[in-house]
CSV table of C-alpha atoms and ligand atoms in Angstrom, one decimal:
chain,number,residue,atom,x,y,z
U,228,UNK,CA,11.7,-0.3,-22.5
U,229,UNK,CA,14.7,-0.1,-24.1
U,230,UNK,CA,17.9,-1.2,-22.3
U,231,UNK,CA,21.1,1.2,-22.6
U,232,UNK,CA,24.3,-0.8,-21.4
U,233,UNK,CA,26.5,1.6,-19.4
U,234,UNK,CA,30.0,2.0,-20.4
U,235,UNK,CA,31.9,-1.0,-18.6
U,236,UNK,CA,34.5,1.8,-17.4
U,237,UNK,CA,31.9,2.9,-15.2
U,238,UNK,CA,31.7,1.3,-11.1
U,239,UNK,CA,27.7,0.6,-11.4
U,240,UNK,CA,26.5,-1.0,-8.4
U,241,UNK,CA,25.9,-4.7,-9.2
U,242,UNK,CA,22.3,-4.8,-7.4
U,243,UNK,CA,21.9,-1.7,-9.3
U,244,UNK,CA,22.9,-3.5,-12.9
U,245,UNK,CA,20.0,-6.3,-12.0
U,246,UNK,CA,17.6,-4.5,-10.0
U,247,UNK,CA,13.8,-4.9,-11.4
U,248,UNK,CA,11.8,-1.6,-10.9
U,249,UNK,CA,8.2,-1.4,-9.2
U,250,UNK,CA,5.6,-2.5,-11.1
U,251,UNK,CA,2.9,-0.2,-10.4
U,252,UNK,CA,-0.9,-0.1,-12.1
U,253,UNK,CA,-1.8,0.7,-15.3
U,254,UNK,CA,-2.6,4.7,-15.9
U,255,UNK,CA,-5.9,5.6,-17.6
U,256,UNK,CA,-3.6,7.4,-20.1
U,257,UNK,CA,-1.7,4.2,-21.3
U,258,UNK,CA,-5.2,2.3,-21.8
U,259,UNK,CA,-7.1,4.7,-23.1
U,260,UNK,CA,-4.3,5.4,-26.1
U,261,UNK,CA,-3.4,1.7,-26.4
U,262,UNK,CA,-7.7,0.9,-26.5
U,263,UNK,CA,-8.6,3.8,-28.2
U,264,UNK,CA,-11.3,4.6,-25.6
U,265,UNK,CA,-13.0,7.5,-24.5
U,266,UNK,CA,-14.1,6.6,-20.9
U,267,UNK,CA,-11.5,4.6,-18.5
U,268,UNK,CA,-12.5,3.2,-15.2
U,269,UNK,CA,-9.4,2.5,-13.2
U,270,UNK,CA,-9.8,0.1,-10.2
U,271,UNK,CA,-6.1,-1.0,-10.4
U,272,UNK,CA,-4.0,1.3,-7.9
U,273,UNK,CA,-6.8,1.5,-4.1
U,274,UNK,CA,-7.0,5.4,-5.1
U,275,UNK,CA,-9.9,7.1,-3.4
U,276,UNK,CA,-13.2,6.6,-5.0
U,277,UNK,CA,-14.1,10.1,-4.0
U,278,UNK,CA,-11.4,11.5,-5.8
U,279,UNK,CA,-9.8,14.6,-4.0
U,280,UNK,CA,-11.4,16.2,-1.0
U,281,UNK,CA,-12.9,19.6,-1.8
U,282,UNK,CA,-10.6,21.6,1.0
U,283,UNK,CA,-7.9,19.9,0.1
U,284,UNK,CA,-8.0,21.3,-3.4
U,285,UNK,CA,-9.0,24.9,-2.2
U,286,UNK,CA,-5.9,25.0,0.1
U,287,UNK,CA,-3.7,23.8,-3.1
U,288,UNK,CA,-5.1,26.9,-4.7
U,289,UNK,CA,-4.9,28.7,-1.9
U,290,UNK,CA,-0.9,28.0,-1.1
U,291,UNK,CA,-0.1,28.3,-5.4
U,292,UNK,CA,1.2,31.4,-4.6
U,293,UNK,CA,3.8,30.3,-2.3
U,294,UNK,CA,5.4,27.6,-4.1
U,295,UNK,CA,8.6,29.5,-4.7
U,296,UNK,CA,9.2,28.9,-1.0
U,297,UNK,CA,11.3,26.3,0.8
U,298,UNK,CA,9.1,24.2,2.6
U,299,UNK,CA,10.1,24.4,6.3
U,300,UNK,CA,12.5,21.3,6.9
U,301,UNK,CA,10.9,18.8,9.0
U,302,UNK,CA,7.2,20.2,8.1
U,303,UNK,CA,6.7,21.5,11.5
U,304,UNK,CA,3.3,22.6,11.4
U,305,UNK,CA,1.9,19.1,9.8
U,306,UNK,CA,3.8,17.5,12.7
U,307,UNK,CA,1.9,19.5,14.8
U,308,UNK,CA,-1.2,19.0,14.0
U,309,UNK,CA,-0.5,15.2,13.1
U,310,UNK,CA,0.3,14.6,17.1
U,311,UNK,CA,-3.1,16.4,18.1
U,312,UNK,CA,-4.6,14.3,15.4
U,313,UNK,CA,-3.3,10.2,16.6
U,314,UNK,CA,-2.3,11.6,20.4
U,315,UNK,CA,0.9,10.8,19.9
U,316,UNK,CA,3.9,12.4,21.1
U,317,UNK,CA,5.5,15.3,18.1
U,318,UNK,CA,9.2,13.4,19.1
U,319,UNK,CA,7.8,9.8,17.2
U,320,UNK,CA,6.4,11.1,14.2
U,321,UNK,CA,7.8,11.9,10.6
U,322,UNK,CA,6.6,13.1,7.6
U,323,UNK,CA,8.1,11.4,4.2
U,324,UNK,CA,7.5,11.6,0.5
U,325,UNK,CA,4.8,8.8,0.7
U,326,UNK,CA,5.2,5.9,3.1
U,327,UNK,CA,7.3,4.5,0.5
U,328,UNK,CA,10.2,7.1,1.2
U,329,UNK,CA,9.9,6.2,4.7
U,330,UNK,CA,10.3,2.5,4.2
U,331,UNK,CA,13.8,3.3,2.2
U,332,UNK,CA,14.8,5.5,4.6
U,333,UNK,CA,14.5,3.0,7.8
U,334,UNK,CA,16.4,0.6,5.8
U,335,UNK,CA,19.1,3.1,5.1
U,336,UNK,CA,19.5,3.6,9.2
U,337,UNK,CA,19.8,0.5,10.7
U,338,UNK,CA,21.1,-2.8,9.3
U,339,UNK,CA,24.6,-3.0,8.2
U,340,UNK,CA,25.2,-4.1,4.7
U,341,UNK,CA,26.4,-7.7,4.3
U,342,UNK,CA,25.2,-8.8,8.1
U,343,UNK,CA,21.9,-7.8,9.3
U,344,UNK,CA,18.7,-9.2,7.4
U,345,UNK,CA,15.1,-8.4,6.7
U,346,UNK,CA,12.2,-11.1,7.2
U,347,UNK,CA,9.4,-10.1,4.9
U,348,UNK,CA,6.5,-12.3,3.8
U,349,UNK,CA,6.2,-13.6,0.7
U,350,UNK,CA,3.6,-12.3,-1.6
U,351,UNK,CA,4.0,-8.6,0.3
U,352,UNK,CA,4.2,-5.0,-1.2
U,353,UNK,CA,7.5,-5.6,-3.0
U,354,UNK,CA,8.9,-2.2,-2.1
U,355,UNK,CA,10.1,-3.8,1.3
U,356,UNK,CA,12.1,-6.2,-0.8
U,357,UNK,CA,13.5,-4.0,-3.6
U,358,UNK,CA,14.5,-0.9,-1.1
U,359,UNK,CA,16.3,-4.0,1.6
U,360,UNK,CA,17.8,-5.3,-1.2
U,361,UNK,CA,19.6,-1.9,-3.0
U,362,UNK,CA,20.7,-1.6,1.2
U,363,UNK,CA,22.4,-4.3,0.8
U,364,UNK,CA,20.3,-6.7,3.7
U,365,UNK,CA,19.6,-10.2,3.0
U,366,UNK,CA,16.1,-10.9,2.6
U,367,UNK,CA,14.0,-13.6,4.2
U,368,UNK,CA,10.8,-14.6,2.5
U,369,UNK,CA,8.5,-16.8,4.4
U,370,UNK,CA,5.6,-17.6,2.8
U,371,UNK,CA,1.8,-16.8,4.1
U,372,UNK,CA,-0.3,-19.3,4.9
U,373,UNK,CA,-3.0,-20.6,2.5
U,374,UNK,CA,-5.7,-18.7,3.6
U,375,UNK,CA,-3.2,-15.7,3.5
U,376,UNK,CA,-3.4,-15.4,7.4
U,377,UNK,CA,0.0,-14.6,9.3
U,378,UNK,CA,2.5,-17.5,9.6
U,379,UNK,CA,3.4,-16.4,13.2
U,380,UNK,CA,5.9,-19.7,14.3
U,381,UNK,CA,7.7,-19.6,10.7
U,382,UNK,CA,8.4,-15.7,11.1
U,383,UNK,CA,9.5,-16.4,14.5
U,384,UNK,CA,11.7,-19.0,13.2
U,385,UNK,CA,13.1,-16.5,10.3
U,386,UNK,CA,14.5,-14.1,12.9
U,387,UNK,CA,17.5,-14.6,14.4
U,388,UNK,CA,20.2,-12.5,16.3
U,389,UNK,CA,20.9,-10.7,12.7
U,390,UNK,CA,17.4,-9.4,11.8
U,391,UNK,CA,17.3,-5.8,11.9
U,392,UNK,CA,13.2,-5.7,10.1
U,393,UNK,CA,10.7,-7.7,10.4
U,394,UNK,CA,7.9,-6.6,7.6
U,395,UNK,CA,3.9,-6.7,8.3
U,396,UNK,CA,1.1,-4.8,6.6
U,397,UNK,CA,-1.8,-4.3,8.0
U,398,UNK,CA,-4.6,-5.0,6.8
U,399,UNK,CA,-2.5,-7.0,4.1
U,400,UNK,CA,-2.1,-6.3,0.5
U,401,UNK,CA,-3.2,-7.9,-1.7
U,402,UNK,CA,-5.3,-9.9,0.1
U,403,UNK,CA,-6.9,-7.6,2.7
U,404,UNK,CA,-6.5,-10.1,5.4
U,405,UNK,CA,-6.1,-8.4,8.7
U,406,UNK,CA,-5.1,-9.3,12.2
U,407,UNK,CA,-5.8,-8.0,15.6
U,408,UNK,CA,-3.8,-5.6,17.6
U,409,UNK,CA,-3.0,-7.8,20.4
U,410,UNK,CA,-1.4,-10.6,18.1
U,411,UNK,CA,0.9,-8.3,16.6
U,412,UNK,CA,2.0,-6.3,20.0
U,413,UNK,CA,2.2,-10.7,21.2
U,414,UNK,CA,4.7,-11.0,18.0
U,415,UNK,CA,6.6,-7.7,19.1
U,416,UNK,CA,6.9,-9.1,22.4
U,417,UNK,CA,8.8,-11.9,21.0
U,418,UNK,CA,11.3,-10.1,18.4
U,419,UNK,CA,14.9,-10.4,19.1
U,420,UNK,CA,16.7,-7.1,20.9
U,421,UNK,CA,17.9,-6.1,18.1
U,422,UNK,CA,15.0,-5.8,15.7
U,423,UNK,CA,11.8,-3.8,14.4
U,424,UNK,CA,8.8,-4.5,13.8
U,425,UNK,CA,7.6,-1.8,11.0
U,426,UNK,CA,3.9,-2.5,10.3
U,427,UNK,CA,2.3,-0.9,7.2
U,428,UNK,CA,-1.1,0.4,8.0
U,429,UNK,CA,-1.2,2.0,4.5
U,430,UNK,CA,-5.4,0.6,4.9
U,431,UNK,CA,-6.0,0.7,8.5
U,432,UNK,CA,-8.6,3.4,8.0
U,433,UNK,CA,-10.9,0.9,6.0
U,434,UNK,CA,-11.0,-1.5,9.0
U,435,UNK,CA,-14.6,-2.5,10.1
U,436,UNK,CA,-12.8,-1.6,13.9
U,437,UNK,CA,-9.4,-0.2,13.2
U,438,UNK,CA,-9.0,0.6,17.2
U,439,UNK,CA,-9.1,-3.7,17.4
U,440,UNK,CA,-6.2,-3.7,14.4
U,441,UNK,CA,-3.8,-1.1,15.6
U,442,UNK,CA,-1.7,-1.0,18.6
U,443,UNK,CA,-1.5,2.8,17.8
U,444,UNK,CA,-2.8,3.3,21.5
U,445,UNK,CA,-0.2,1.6,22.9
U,446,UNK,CA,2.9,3.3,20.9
U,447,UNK,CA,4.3,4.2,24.5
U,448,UNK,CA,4.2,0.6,25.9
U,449,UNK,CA,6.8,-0.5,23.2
U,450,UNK,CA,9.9,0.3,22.1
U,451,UNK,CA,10.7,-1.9,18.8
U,452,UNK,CA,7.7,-0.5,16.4
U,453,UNK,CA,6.9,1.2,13.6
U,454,UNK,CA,3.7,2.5,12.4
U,455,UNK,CA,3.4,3.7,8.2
U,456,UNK,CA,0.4,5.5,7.2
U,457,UNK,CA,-0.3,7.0,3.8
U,458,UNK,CA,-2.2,10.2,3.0
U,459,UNK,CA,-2.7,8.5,-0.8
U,460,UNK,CA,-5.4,6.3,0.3
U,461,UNK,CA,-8.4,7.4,2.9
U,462,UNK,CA,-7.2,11.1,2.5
U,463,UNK,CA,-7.1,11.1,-1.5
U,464,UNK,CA,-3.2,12.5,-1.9
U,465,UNK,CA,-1.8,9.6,-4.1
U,466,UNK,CA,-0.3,12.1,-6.5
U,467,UNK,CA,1.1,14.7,-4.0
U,468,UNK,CA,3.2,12.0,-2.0
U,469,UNK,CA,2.8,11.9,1.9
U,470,UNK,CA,3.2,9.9,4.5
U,471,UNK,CA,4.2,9.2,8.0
U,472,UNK,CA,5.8,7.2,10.6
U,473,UNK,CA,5.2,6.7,14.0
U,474,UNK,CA,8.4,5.4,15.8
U,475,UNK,CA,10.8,5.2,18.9
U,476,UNK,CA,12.0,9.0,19.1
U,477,UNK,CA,15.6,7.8,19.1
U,478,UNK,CA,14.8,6.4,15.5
U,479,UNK,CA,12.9,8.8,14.5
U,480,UNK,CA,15.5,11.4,15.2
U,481,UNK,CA,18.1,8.6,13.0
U,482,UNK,CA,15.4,9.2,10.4
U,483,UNK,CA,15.3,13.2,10.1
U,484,UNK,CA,18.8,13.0,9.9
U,485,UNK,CA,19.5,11.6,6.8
U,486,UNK,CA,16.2,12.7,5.2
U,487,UNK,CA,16.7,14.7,2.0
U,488,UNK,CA,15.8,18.0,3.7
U,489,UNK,CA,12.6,19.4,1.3
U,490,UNK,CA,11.2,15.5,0.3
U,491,UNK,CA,7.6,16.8,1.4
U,492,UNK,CA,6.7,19.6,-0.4
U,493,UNK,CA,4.9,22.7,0.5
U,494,UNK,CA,1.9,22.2,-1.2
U,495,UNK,CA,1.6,18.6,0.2
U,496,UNK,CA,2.3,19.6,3.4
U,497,UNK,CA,-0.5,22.3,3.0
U,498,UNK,CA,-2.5,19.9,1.3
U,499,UNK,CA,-2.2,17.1,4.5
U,500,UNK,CA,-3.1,19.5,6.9
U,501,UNK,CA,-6.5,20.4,5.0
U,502,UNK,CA,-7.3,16.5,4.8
U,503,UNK,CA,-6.7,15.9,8.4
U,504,UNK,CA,-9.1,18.9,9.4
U,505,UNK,CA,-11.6,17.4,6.5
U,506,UNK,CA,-13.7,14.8,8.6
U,507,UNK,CA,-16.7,15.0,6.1
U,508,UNK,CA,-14.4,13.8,3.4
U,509,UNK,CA,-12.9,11.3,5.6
U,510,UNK,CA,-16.3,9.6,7.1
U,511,UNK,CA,-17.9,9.9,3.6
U,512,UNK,CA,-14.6,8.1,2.0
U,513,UNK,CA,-14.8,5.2,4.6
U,514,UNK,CA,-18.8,4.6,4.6
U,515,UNK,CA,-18.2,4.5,0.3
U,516,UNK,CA,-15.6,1.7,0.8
U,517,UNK,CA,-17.2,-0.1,3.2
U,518,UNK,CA,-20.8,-0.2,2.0
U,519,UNK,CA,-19.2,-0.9,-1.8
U,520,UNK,CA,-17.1,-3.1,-0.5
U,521,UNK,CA,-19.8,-5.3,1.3
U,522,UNK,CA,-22.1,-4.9,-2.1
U,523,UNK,CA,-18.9,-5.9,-4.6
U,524,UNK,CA,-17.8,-8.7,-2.7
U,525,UNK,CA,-21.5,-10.9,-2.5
U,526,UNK,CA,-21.5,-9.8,-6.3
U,527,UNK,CA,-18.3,-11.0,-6.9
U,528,UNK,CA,-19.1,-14.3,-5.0
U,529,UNK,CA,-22.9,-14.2,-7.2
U,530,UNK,CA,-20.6,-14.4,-10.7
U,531,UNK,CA,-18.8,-17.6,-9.5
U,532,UNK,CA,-15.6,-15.4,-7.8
U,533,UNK,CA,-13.6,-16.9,-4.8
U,534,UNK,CA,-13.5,-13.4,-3.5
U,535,UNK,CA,-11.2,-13.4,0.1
U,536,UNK,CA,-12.3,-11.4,2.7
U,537,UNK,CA,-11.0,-7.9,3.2
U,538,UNK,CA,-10.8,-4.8,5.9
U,539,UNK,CA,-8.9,-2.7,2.9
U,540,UNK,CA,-10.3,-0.9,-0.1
U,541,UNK,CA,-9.5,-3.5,-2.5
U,542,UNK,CA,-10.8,-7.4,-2.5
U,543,UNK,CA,-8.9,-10.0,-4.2
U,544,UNK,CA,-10.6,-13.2,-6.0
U,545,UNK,CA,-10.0,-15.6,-8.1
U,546,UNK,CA,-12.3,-15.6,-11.1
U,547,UNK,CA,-14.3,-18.9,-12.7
U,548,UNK,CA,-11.6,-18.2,-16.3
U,549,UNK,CA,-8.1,-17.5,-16.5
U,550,UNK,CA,-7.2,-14.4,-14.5
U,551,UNK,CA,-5.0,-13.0,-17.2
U,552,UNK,CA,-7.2,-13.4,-20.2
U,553,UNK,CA,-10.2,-11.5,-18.1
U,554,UNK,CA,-7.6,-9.0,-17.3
U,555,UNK,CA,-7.2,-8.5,-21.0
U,556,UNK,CA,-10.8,-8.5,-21.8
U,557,UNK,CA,-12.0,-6.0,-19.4
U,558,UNK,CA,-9.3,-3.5,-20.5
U,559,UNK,CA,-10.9,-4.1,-23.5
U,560,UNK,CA,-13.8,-2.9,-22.5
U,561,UNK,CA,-11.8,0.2,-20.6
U,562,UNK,CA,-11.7,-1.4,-17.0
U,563,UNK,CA,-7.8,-1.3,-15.0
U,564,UNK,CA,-7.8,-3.9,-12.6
U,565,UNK,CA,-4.6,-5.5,-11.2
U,566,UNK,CA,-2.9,-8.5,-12.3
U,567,UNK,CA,-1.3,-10.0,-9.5
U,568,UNK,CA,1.4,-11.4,-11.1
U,569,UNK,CA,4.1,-9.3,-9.9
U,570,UNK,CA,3.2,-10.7,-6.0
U,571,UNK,CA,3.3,-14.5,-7.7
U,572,UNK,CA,-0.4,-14.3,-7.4
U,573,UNK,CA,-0.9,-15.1,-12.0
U,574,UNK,CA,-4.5,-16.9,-10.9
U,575,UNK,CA,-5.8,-13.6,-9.1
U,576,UNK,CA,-6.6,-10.5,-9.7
U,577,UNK,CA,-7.5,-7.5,-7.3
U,578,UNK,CA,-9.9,-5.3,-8.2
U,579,UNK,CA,-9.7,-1.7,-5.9
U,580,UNK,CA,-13.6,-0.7,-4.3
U,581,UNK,CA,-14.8,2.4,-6.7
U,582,UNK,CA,-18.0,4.3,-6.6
U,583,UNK,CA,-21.1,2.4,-7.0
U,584,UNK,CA,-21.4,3.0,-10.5
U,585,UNK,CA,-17.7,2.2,-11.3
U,586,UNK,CA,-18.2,-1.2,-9.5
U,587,UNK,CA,-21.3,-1.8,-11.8
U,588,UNK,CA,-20.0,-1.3,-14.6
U,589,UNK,CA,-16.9,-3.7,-13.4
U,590,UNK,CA,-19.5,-6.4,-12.6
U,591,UNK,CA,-21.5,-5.7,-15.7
U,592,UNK,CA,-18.1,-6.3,-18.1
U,593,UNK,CA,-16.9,-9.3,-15.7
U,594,UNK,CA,-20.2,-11.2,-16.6
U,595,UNK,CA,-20.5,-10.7,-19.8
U,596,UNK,CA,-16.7,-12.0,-20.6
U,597,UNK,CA,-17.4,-14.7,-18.2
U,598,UNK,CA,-20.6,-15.9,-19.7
U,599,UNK,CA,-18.7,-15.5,-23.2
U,600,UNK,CA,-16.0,-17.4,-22.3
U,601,UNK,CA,-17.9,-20.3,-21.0
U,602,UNK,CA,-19.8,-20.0,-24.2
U,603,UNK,CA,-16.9,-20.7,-26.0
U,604,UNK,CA,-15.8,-23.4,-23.6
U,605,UNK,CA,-19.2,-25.1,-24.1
U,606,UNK,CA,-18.6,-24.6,-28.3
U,607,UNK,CA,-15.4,-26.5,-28.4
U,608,UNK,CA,-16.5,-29.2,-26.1
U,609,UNK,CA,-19.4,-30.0,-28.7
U,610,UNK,CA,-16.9,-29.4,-32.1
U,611,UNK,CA,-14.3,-31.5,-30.1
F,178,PLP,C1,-0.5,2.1,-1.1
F,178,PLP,C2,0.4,1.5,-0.2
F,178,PLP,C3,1.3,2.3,0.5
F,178,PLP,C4,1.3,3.8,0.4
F,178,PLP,O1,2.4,4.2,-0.2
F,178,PLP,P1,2.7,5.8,-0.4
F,178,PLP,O2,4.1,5.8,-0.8
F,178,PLP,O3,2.4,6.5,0.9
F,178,PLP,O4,1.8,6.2,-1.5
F,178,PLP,C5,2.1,1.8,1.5
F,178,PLP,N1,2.1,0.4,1.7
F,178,PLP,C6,1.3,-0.4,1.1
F,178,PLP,C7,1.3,-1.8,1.4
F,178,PLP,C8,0.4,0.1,0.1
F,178,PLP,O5,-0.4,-0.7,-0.6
């Protein structure tokens, strides 16, 4: 990209002036143009592997009509039906542009610039860091442990009488490590007064036993957390934006306040409300992922993969080459996986659980540049 200096004259915010954007997964488009390819299999972004549900789509077509309307501020009627859905009371719950609007907008209610701080772990989704960080908050990074678990007693020690966020996901990205409900309502427990736990369950539907993973059922018992969930990932919405949040009504009401008042539009809206009633979809979705998931991962692990256990819709491994030249290599051959060098991670790579035939073809490409490459390892060995 090409950087245009503004005008010195101008007051630009100085974490504005240095401020690295997201670096999301590649789009079929940019591979398919840069490869000159036909067919793209992208496994790069944990999209649904069933695409979009079927109701979903006949409800867009259904509400076309109506989309020179104002959606109704505060999307009522998914609110509605998202409290019958989870049992949870219509006072904790709001609906955002993606979880990701969410996450900026908690760190644009509490935390005063220049004195409270965020304690985050370090490789985590990154837009915990970048939207803390245009807030103004310091940032705390403390590092997972090897195995990628929780470092409980180091997080403990980040948080202090200034930390106004602590940061968890849930089952984790990247690594799809997950921990049980009871440890993390143990950790809430033990926050300071003055902070929140907001924990990302942008996966939690691809849990083995997501009732063990979430302390979703006991919402009422606490008053320092957060639940995100996303409709871009078991409900197939990536590209309408939607999400919610499931928090303390005085913080949801915080929350609404500022909002941008139309953020979730009326098709998506429409569009969240059809998912929710599609259980088919839903069940079919999850018994995809985790069949797939059980299939790619002792494939994986077949080819010579470290491949880490995972209750998302992705597995990360570390591949018998260098993870960057097989990332090359199998766009190549028109497969998007992720890089994890964004998360620090340059030795893995994360491939998201496709359709059986889209993981086939994955493991198909991975062993042929695998056995190449030790082909050509072998050859120099012998020419020296
Ligand atoms: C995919 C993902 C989300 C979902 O974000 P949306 O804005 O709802 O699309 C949230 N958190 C994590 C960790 C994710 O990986």
């Amino acid at each position: 990209m090409q950087h245009a200096t503004p005008p010195s004259a101008y007051p630009v915010r100085p974490v504005v002036t240095t401020f690295a954007p997201y670096s999301p997964g590649l789009s079929l488009q940019e591979i398919r143009k840069a490869y000159q390819l036909s067919h793209v299999i992208k496994l790069a972004s944990n999209e649904n592997p069933l695409g979009a549900s079927p109701l979903v789509q006949q409800s867009i077509a259904r509400e076309a009509p109506v989309v020179f309307r104002y959606p109704r501020s505060g999307n009522p009627e998914l609110i509605h039906e998202l409290a019958k859905a989870l049992g949870v009371d219509p006072a904790r719950l709001i609906a955002g542009n993606g979880s990701d609007e969410l996450i900026d907008l908690l760190l644009r209610v509490v935390g005063l610039p220049g004195e409270n701080n965020v304690v985050l772990l370090e490789p985590s989704f990154s837009i915990y860091r970048m939207q803390a960080e245009l807030s103004g908050l310091d940032v705390r990074r403390v590092p997972l442990n090897s195995d990628f678990s929780f470092p409980w007693r180091a997080l403990e020690q980040n948080m202090d009488e200034r930390t106004a966020f602590v940061f968890l996901t849930n089952p984790d990205n990247p690594s799809g490590h997950a921990t049980s409900a009871r440890r993390i309502l143990r950790f809430a427990e033990n926050l300071p007064e003055q902070a929140l736990l907001v924990l990302d369950e942008a996966y939690i539907d691809f849990a083995e036993d997501p009732d063990s993973l979430s302390p979703l059922k006991h919402m009422e018992e606490t008053d320092n957390l957060v639940l995100l969930r996303t409709f871009s990932k078991l409900y197939g919405l990536a590209g309408l934006r939607l999400g919610y949040g499931i928090m303390p009504p005085w913080l949801a009401e915080l929350v609404q306040r500022i909002k941008l008042p139309f953020s979730v539009n009326i098709l998506a809206e429409k569009a969240g409300i059809a998912a929710l009633r599609d259980t088919v979809f839903r069940s079919m979705t999850r018994e995809t992922v985790l069949d797939q998931r059980r299939e790619l991962a002792s494939r994986l692990t077949d080819l010579g993969c470290c491949v880490y256990p995972s209750q998302a819709n992705f597995l990360m491994f570390q591949p018998p080459m260098d993870a960057q030249t097989l990332h090359r290599r199998l766009l190549e051959k028109g497969i998007i996986v992720r890089p994890l060098n964004s998360y620090g991670l340059s030795e893995y790579l994360r491939v998201s659980i496709g359709r059986e035939d889209e993981n086939l073809a994955f493991l198909d490409a991975l062993q042929r540049i695998v056995a190449d490459e030790s082909e050509k390892t072998a050859d120099s060995a012998r020419n020296g």
